[in-house]
Structure formats: C-alpha cells, structure tokens
C-alpha cells in the first residue's frame, strides 16, 4: 500500500505542538488534504483558538490538551484519540523546543525534561500508534528534528542530542516497517521565520531574521505534505542546498561552530542566554 494514502478524507492525523508556532500551519496543511486532524499541546485556550480558526475554513478538527513531559501522557493521548476520533493514520511529532539556557546551570531534571519532550515523547507516541498501523497495513510518522546538533548551535546540548537521536530513530523505524506499510520521515529544520521559537526569540531581542538565511514556517508545513506524498526519508528545510550543507557539517565538525561565530549566532545566543537568566531571576524573585 502506498503510504500517501494516509492523506485524504477518512484518514486521521495527530499533530503534536499544534497550539502555537509551526504546528498550527502543519495542521492546516494536513486538514487541507481532507484529513480529520487532532491537535495537541498543553494550552487549552491556544488549541481551541487554532481549532476554531481551522473549522471556520471547513476543516474537521478537534483538540486534546496534554503535557507530553508527564509519564504515560503519550500513551494515554493515543488511547483517547483512537477512542474518540478513530485510528491514527498519520502522526506528526512536532512538539519540541529548548529553554535556551546553559546546560550546567539547568538542573539534571530540567535537562531530562528537554530529552523527554524532544525525544522520549515522539518515540513513545510512535510506539503507541505503531501496533494499530501495522495491523491496518498503513501509516506514516513524521518527526520534526533540527540542524542544532550538526551546527553545534550554542547552548543546545540536550536539545541537540534529542534532535540527532530523532534522526537515527526515524531512519531505523522507516527501514524496519516500511515493507509492512508503515513509513517514517524526518524533517531537519534550520532556522525558521514567521512563526515558532526562533521568530519569538528574534522578536524579543528586536532582531530581524534574514530571509536568505531562514526558511518560512509555511515551507515547513508544505515540506511535511511533500515528505508524506513522496515518502521521503529525510528532508532538510533551509534555504539553499540544505542536504549538502548538512553533509558538509558532518564531514567538517569545526565548520558549524565557525559559521556560528562568523554569522554572529554565537554572540546572539549569548544575548539570549543572558536575557533568559534575567527572566529566570525575575520569575524566582
Ligand atoms: N522555530 C525554529 O526555528 C525551529 C528550528 C528547528 C527545529 N524546530 C522544531 O520545530 C518544532 C516546532 O517548533 P516551534 O518553533 O513551532 O516551537 P514553539 O513555537 O515553541 O511551539 C512548541 C509547541 O510544542 C508544544 N509543547 C511544548 N512543551 C510541551 C509539552 N511539555 N507537552 C506538550 N506540548 C508541548 C507547545 O504547546 P504548549 O506550550 O501549549 O504546550 C507548542 O505547541 C519543534 O520540534 C522544534 O524543535 C524549530
């Protein structure tokens, strides 16, 4: 069975991280294909606002607030979605992010929460949907990863570990189950403008994200559909020859940090870290 059949009327998609940032755009693009879409994230109000906006455009959308860092939350989420909205044909593991704080200054538990959100939750959700997908003989799992690890983006130790882990996880999952109708794709994102964490941070610091160095959030959403339709293994979403850039970073591990220094990313991240420290100080005082 062609995995593209997970798109269309009568098919159910679960999209995590759909309350804000890039997730709502991914959900919109999938809903446009005719799928029933279930949105999840922690914030009920934001999920409701996204769901209402999509419904106004004729989409079949519902939402279920869940904190994916909590134990057993992912398993319970899948059970509830399958009970209320039918079997999940398409899972998009998009929820993720990084607190943009120094590894040594965060507690071990804070670091482990980053791993939980960005790696353990996608893995657990995939495990929870896989049995049903294999029984039905079709399904697709899309994981949203990042170039952070490859470019050694400053102060993203655990985030980078999780996102690189997600690339390896997707590669093996795809290899093992594609022959039985269940495929997997990973999108490896560079900096994204227009929506999401990178844009919010830039706005907070009064920085402009240059279009020549960033991809749009809409491009990510379109890339999700493209990855499913053409059953792509890995898609690098960044301007220019993304896959080549990623390969160059792997071949020359010093290249990423050098580019970060020259492009000003290291200095910018230092500012971000300082502002996070201040926010944390205000929050705690
Ligand atoms: N934006 C970029 O430049 C960029 C670059 C590379 C990769 N990425 C990846 O792209 C994906 C989307 O990023 P984004 O920029 O759109 O991030 P974002 O704007 O910060 O949105 C993150 C989403 O994840 C949800 N989320 C966060 N913590 C959660 C938790 N504990 N349980 C359940 N849901 C949770 C948030 O919803 P609630 O707050 O309501 O829980 C929100 O919907 C992430 O995987 C990110 O790592 C982004």
CSV table of C-alpha atoms and ligand atoms in Angstrom, one decimal:
chain,number,residue,atom,x,y,z
A,1,UNK,CA,0.0,0.0,0.0
A,2,UNK,CA,1.3,3.4,-0.9
A,3,UNK,CA,1.9,5.5,2.3
A,4,UNK,CA,0.5,8.6,0.6
A,5,UNK,CA,-2.9,7.0,1.3
A,6,UNK,CA,-2.6,8.4,4.9
A,7,UNK,CA,-3.6,11.7,3.4
A,8,UNK,CA,-7.2,12.4,2.5
A,9,UNK,CA,-10.8,12.2,3.7
A,10,UNK,CA,-11.5,9.4,6.2
A,11,UNK,CA,-7.9,9.5,7.5
A,12,UNK,CA,-7.0,10.7,11.0
A,13,UNK,CA,-3.8,12.7,11.8
A,14,UNK,CA,-2.5,13.5,15.2
A,15,UNK,CA,-0.3,16.7,15.3
A,16,UNK,CA,1.7,17.5,18.4
A,17,UNK,CA,2.8,21.0,19.3
A,18,UNK,CA,-0.2,22.3,17.4
A,19,UNK,CA,-1.2,25.1,19.8
A,20,UNK,CA,1.3,27.7,18.5
A,21,UNK,CA,4.4,28.2,16.3
A,22,UNK,CA,4.9,26.0,13.3
A,23,UNK,CA,2.4,23.3,14.4
A,24,UNK,CA,-0.8,25.1,13.5
A,25,UNK,CA,0.5,25.6,10.0
A,26,UNK,CA,1.3,21.9,9.7
A,27,UNK,CA,-2.2,21.0,11.0
A,28,UNK,CA,-3.8,23.5,8.5
A,29,UNK,CA,-1.9,21.9,5.5
A,30,UNK,CA,-2.9,18.4,6.6
A,31,UNK,CA,-6.5,19.5,7.1
A,32,UNK,CA,-6.5,20.9,3.5
A,33,UNK,CA,-5.8,17.3,2.3
A,34,UNK,CA,-9.2,16.4,3.8
A,35,UNK,CA,-7.9,14.5,6.9
A,36,UNK,CA,-9.6,14.6,10.3
A,37,UNK,CA,-6.9,16.4,12.4
A,38,UNK,CA,-6.5,16.1,16.2
A,39,UNK,CA,-4.3,18.9,17.7
A,40,UNK,CA,-2.4,18.6,20.9
A,41,UNK,CA,-0.3,20.8,23.1
A,42,UNK,CA,-0.6,21.9,26.8
A,43,UNK,CA,-2.5,25.2,26.3
A,44,UNK,CA,-6.3,24.5,26.1
A,45,UNK,CA,-7.0,28.1,25.1
A,46,UNK,CA,-4.5,28.2,22.3
A,47,UNK,CA,-5.5,24.8,21.0
A,48,UNK,CA,-9.1,25.9,21.0
A,49,UNK,CA,-8.3,29.1,19.0
A,50,UNK,CA,-6.3,27.1,16.4
A,51,UNK,CA,-9.2,24.5,16.1
A,52,UNK,CA,-11.9,27.2,15.7
A,53,UNK,CA,-9.8,29.0,13.1
A,54,UNK,CA,-9.4,25.8,11.1
A,55,UNK,CA,-13.0,24.8,11.5
A,56,UNK,CA,-14.0,28.2,10.1
A,57,UNK,CA,-12.2,27.1,6.9
A,58,UNK,CA,-14.2,23.8,6.8
A,59,UNK,CA,-11.6,21.5,8.5
A,60,UNK,CA,-12.6,18.5,10.6
A,61,UNK,CA,-10.5,19.3,13.7
A,62,UNK,CA,-10.6,18.5,17.4
A,63,UNK,CA,-8.1,19.0,20.2
A,64,UNK,CA,-6.8,17.3,23.3
A,65,UNK,CA,-4.6,19.2,25.8
A,66,UNK,CA,-1.7,17.0,27.0
A,67,UNK,CA,1.6,17.7,28.8
A,68,UNK,CA,4.0,15.2,27.0
A,69,UNK,CA,6.7,15.6,29.7
A,70,UNK,CA,4.4,13.7,32.2
A,71,UNK,CA,4.9,10.0,32.5
A,72,UNK,CA,2.3,7.9,30.5
A,73,UNK,CA,0.9,11.1,28.9
A,74,UNK,CA,1.8,10.0,25.3
A,75,UNK,CA,0.2,6.5,25.7
A,76,UNK,CA,-2.9,8.0,27.3
A,77,UNK,CA,-3.2,10.6,24.5
A,78,UNK,CA,-3.1,7.9,21.7
A,79,UNK,CA,-5.7,5.8,23.5
A,80,UNK,CA,-8.1,8.8,23.9
A,81,UNK,CA,-7.6,9.9,20.3
A,82,UNK,CA,-8.2,6.4,18.9
A,83,UNK,CA,-11.3,6.1,21.1
A,84,UNK,CA,-12.8,9.5,20.2
A,85,UNK,CA,-11.5,10.1,16.6
A,86,UNK,CA,-10.7,6.8,15.1
A,87,UNK,CA,-7.4,5.0,14.4
A,88,UNK,CA,-4.4,7.3,13.8
A,89,UNK,CA,-3.1,7.0,10.2
A,90,UNK,CA,-0.6,9.9,10.4
A,91,UNK,CA,1.4,11.1,13.4
A,92,UNK,CA,3.4,14.3,13.3
A,93,UNK,CA,5.8,14.6,16.2
A,94,UNK,CA,6.3,18.4,16.0
A,95,UNK,CA,6.1,19.4,19.8
A,96,UNK,CA,9.6,20.4,20.9
A,97,UNK,CA,11.8,23.2,21.8
A,98,UNK,CA,14.6,24.4,24.0
A,99,UNK,CA,14.6,26.7,27.1
A,100,UNK,CA,17.7,28.4,25.7
A,101,UNK,CA,19.6,28.2,29.0
A,102,UNK,CA,23.1,26.9,29.9
A,103,UNK,CA,23.5,23.1,30.3
A,104,UNK,CA,25.5,23.5,33.5
A,105,UNK,CA,23.0,26.0,35.1
A,106,UNK,CA,20.0,23.8,34.5
A,107,UNK,CA,19.2,21.1,37.0
A,108,UNK,CA,19.5,17.5,35.8
A,109,UNK,CA,15.7,17.2,35.8
A,110,UNK,CA,15.4,20.3,33.7
A,111,UNK,CA,17.8,18.8,31.2
A,112,UNK,CA,15.9,15.5,31.3
A,113,UNK,CA,12.7,17.3,30.5
A,114,UNK,CA,14.2,18.6,27.3
A,115,UNK,CA,15.1,15.0,26.4
A,116,UNK,CA,11.6,13.8,27.3
A,117,UNK,CA,9.8,16.4,25.2
A,118,UNK,CA,12.1,16.2,22.1
A,119,UNK,CA,12.9,12.5,22.0
A,120,UNK,CA,11.1,10.3,24.5
A,121,UNK,CA,7.7,11.6,23.7
A,122,UNK,CA,8.0,11.2,19.9
A,123,UNK,CA,9.4,7.7,20.5
A,124,UNK,CA,6.6,6.8,22.9
A,125,UNK,CA,3.9,8.2,20.6
A,126,UNK,CA,5.4,6.3,17.7
A,127,UNK,CA,5.4,3.1,19.7
A,128,UNK,CA,1.8,3.6,20.8
A,129,UNK,CA,0.5,4.1,17.2
A,130,UNK,CA,2.7,1.5,15.5
A,131,UNK,CA,0.8,-1.6,16.5
A,132,UNK,CA,-2.5,-0.3,15.0
A,133,UNK,CA,-0.8,1.0,11.9
A,134,UNK,CA,0.8,-2.4,11.3
A,135,UNK,CA,-2.5,-4.2,11.8
A,136,UNK,CA,-4.1,-2.0,9.3
A,137,UNK,CA,-1.1,-2.2,7.0
A,138,UNK,CA,-0.6,1.5,6.5
A,139,UNK,CA,0.6,4.6,8.4
A,140,UNK,CA,3.2,7.4,8.4
A,141,UNK,CA,5.1,9.0,11.2
A,142,UNK,CA,6.7,12.4,10.6
A,143,UNK,CA,9.3,13.6,13.1
A,144,UNK,CA,10.4,17.2,13.2
A,145,UNK,CA,14.1,17.5,14.0
A,146,UNK,CA,16.6,20.3,13.8
A,147,UNK,CA,20.1,21.1,12.5
A,148,UNK,CA,21.1,22.3,16.0
A,149,UNK,CA,23.3,19.3,16.7
A,150,UNK,CA,25.0,19.3,13.3
A,151,UNK,CA,25.9,23.0,13.5
A,152,UNK,CA,26.7,22.9,17.3
A,153,UNK,CA,24.3,25.7,17.9
A,154,UNK,CA,25.4,27.3,21.2
A,155,UNK,CA,23.8,26.0,24.5
A,156,UNK,CA,21.7,23.3,22.9
A,157,UNK,CA,23.5,20.2,24.4
A,158,UNK,CA,20.4,18.2,25.3
A,159,UNK,CA,18.2,19.6,22.6
A,160,UNK,CA,20.8,18.6,20.0
A,161,UNK,CA,21.2,15.2,21.5
A,162,UNK,CA,17.4,14.7,21.3
A,163,UNK,CA,17.1,16.0,17.8
A,164,UNK,CA,20.0,14.0,16.5
A,165,UNK,CA,18.5,11.0,18.2
A,166,UNK,CA,15.3,11.6,16.4
A,167,UNK,CA,17.1,11.4,13.1
A,168,UNK,CA,18.6,8.0,13.9
A,169,UNK,CA,15.2,6.8,15.4
A,170,UNK,CA,13.4,7.7,12.2
A,171,UNK,CA,15.9,6.1,9.9
A,172,UNK,CA,15.7,2.7,11.6
A,173,UNK,CA,12.0,2.8,12.1
A,174,UNK,CA,11.5,3.5,8.4
A,175,UNK,CA,13.8,0.7,7.5
A,176,UNK,CA,12.2,-1.8,9.7
A,177,UNK,CA,8.5,-1.2,9.0
A,178,UNK,CA,8.2,0.3,5.5
A,179,UNK,CA,7.9,-3.1,4.0
A,180,UNK,CA,4.8,-3.6,6.1
A,181,UNK,CA,3.1,-0.4,5.0
A,182,UNK,CA,4.3,2.0,7.8
A,183,UNK,CA,6.8,4.6,6.8
A,184,UNK,CA,8.6,7.4,8.6
A,185,UNK,CA,10.2,10.7,7.5
A,186,UNK,CA,12.2,13.2,9.4
A,187,UNK,CA,12.3,16.9,8.7
A,188,UNK,CA,15.6,18.6,9.7
A,189,UNK,CA,14.9,22.3,10.2
A,190,UNK,CA,17.3,25.1,10.0
A,191,UNK,CA,16.3,28.5,11.5
A,192,UNK,CA,12.6,29.2,10.7
A,193,UNK,CA,11.0,32.6,10.3
A,194,UNK,CA,7.4,33.8,10.6
A,195,UNK,CA,6.3,31.5,13.5
A,196,UNK,CA,7.9,29.5,16.2
A,197,UNK,CA,10.6,29.7,18.8
A,198,UNK,CA,13.3,31.3,16.6
A,199,UNK,CA,11.0,34.1,15.5
A,200,UNK,CA,9.7,34.7,19.0
A,201,UNK,CA,13.3,35.0,20.3
A,202,UNK,CA,14.3,37.3,17.5
A,203,UNK,CA,11.2,39.5,18.2
A,204,UNK,CA,12.1,39.6,21.9
A,205,UNK,CA,15.6,40.8,21.1
A,206,UNK,CA,14.5,43.1,18.4
A,207,UNK,CA,16.4,41.2,15.7
A,208,UNK,CA,15.4,40.7,12.1
A,209,UNK,CA,15.6,37.1,10.7
A,210,UNK,CA,17.0,37.5,7.2
A,211,UNK,CA,15.0,35.6,4.5
A,212,UNK,CA,18.2,34.4,2.8
A,213,UNK,CA,19.3,32.5,5.9
A,214,UNK,CA,15.9,31.2,7.1
A,215,UNK,CA,13.0,29.2,5.8
A,216,UNK,CA,9.4,30.2,6.3
A,217,UNK,CA,7.1,28.3,8.7
A,218,UNK,CA,4.8,27.7,5.7
A,219,UNK,CA,7.7,26.0,3.9
A,220,UNK,CA,7.9,23.5,6.8
A,221,UNK,CA,4.2,22.8,6.6
A,222,UNK,CA,4.4,22.2,2.8
A,223,UNK,CA,7.5,20.0,3.4
A,224,UNK,CA,5.5,17.7,5.7
A,225,UNK,CA,3.0,17.0,3.0
A,226,UNK,CA,5.7,16.6,0.4
A,227,UNK,CA,7.6,14.1,2.6
A,228,UNK,CA,4.4,12.0,3.1
A,229,UNK,CA,3.3,12.2,-0.5
A,230,UNK,CA,6.7,11.3,-1.9
A,231,UNK,CA,7.6,9.1,1.0
A,232,UNK,CA,10.9,10.9,1.6
A,233,UNK,CA,13.4,9.6,4.3
A,234,UNK,CA,15.0,12.9,5.3
A,235,UNK,CA,14.2,16.5,4.3
A,236,UNK,CA,16.4,19.4,5.2
A,237,UNK,CA,14.4,22.6,5.4
A,238,UNK,CA,16.7,25.6,5.0
A,239,UNK,CA,17.4,27.9,2.1
A,240,UNK,CA,20.0,26.8,-0.5
A,241,UNK,CA,21.4,23.3,-0.8
A,242,UNK,CA,20.3,22.1,2.7
A,243,UNK,CA,21.3,18.4,2.4
A,244,UNK,CA,24.7,19.4,1.1
A,245,UNK,CA,25.2,21.9,4.0
A,246,UNK,CA,24.3,19.2,6.5
A,247,UNK,CA,26.7,16.7,4.9
A,248,UNK,CA,29.5,19.4,4.9
A,249,UNK,CA,28.9,20.0,8.7
A,250,UNK,CA,29.2,16.2,9.3
A,251,UNK,CA,32.4,16.0,7.2
A,252,UNK,CA,34.0,19.0,8.9
A,253,UNK,CA,32.8,19.2,12.5
A,254,UNK,CA,34.5,22.5,13.1
A,255,UNK,CA,32.6,24.2,10.2
A,256,UNK,CA,29.3,24.7,12.2
A,257,UNK,CA,30.9,26.5,15.2
A,258,UNK,CA,33.0,28.6,12.8
A,259,UNK,CA,29.9,29.6,10.8
A,260,UNK,CA,28.1,30.4,14.1
A,261,UNK,CA,30.9,32.7,15.1
A,262,UNK,CA,31.2,34.4,11.8
A,263,UNK,CA,27.4,34.8,11.3
A,264,UNK,CA,27.0,36.3,14.8
A,265,UNK,CA,24.9,33.3,16.0
A,266,UNK,CA,27.2,32.7,18.9
A,267,UNK,CA,27.0,36.3,20.1
A,268,UNK,CA,23.3,36.4,19.6
A,269,UNK,CA,22.8,33.2,21.6
A,270,UNK,CA,24.9,34.7,24.4
A,271,UNK,CA,22.4,37.6,24.5
A,272,UNK,CA,19.5,35.1,24.6
A,273,UNK,CA,21.1,33.2,27.4
A,274,UNK,CA,21.6,36.5,29.4
A,275,UNK,CA,18.0,37.5,28.8
A,276,UNK,CA,16.8,34.0,29.9
A,277,UNK,CA,18.9,34.4,33.1
A,278,UNK,CA,17.2,37.7,33.8
A,279,UNK,CA,13.8,36.3,33.2
A,280,UNK,CA,14.5,33.4,35.4
A,281,UNK,CA,15.8,35.8,38.1
A,282,UNK,CA,12.6,37.9,37.9
A,283,UNK,CA,10.5,34.7,37.9
A,284,UNK,CA,12.2,33.4,41.1
A,285,UNK,CA,12.5,36.7,42.9
B,1,LIG,N1,11.4,27.5,15.1
B,1,LIG,C1,12.5,27.1,14.7
B,1,LIG,O1,13.4,28.0,14.2
B,1,LIG,C2,12.9,25.7,14.7
B,1,LIG,C3,14.1,25.3,14.2
B,1,LIG,C4,14.5,23.9,14.2
B,1,LIG,C5,13.6,23.0,14.7
B,1,LIG,N2,12.4,23.4,15.2
B,1,LIG,C6,11.5,22.4,15.7
B,1,LIG,O2,10.2,22.6,15.2
B,1,LIG,C7,9.2,22.1,16.1
B,1,LIG,C8,8.2,23.2,16.4
B,1,LIG,O3,8.9,24.3,16.9
B,1,LIG,P1,8.3,25.8,17.1
B,1,LIG,O4,9.4,26.7,16.8
B,1,LIG,O5,6.9,25.9,16.4
B,1,LIG,O6,8.1,25.8,18.7
B,1,LIG,P2,7.0,26.6,19.6
B,1,LIG,O7,6.5,27.8,18.9
B,1,LIG,O8,7.8,26.9,20.9
B,1,LIG,O9,5.9,25.6,19.8
B,1,LIG,C9,6.1,24.4,20.5
B,1,LIG,C10,4.9,23.6,20.5
B,1,LIG,O10,5.2,22.4,21.4
B,1,LIG,C11,4.2,22.4,22.4
B,1,LIG,N3,4.8,21.9,23.7
B,1,LIG,C12,5.9,22.5,24.4
B,1,LIG,N4,6.1,21.8,25.5
B,1,LIG,C13,5.1,20.8,25.6
B,1,LIG,C14,4.8,19.8,26.5
B,1,LIG,N5,5.5,19.6,27.6
B,1,LIG,N6,3.8,18.9,26.2
B,1,LIG,C15,3.1,19.1,25.1
B,1,LIG,N7,3.3,20.0,24.1
B,1,LIG,C16,4.3,20.9,24.4
B,1,LIG,C17,3.8,23.8,22.6
B,1,LIG,O11,2.5,23.9,23.1
B,1,LIG,P3,2.1,24.3,24.6
B,1,LIG,O12,3.0,25.4,25.0
B,1,LIG,O13,0.7,24.7,24.6
B,1,LIG,O14,2.3,23.1,25.4
B,1,LIG,C18,3.7,24.3,21.2
B,1,LIG,O15,2.5,24.0,20.5
B,1,LIG,C19,9.9,21.7,17.4
B,1,LIG,O16,10.1,20.3,17.4
B,1,LIG,C20,11.3,22.4,17.3
B,1,LIG,O17,12.3,21.8,18.0
B,1,LIG,C21,12.0,24.7,15.2
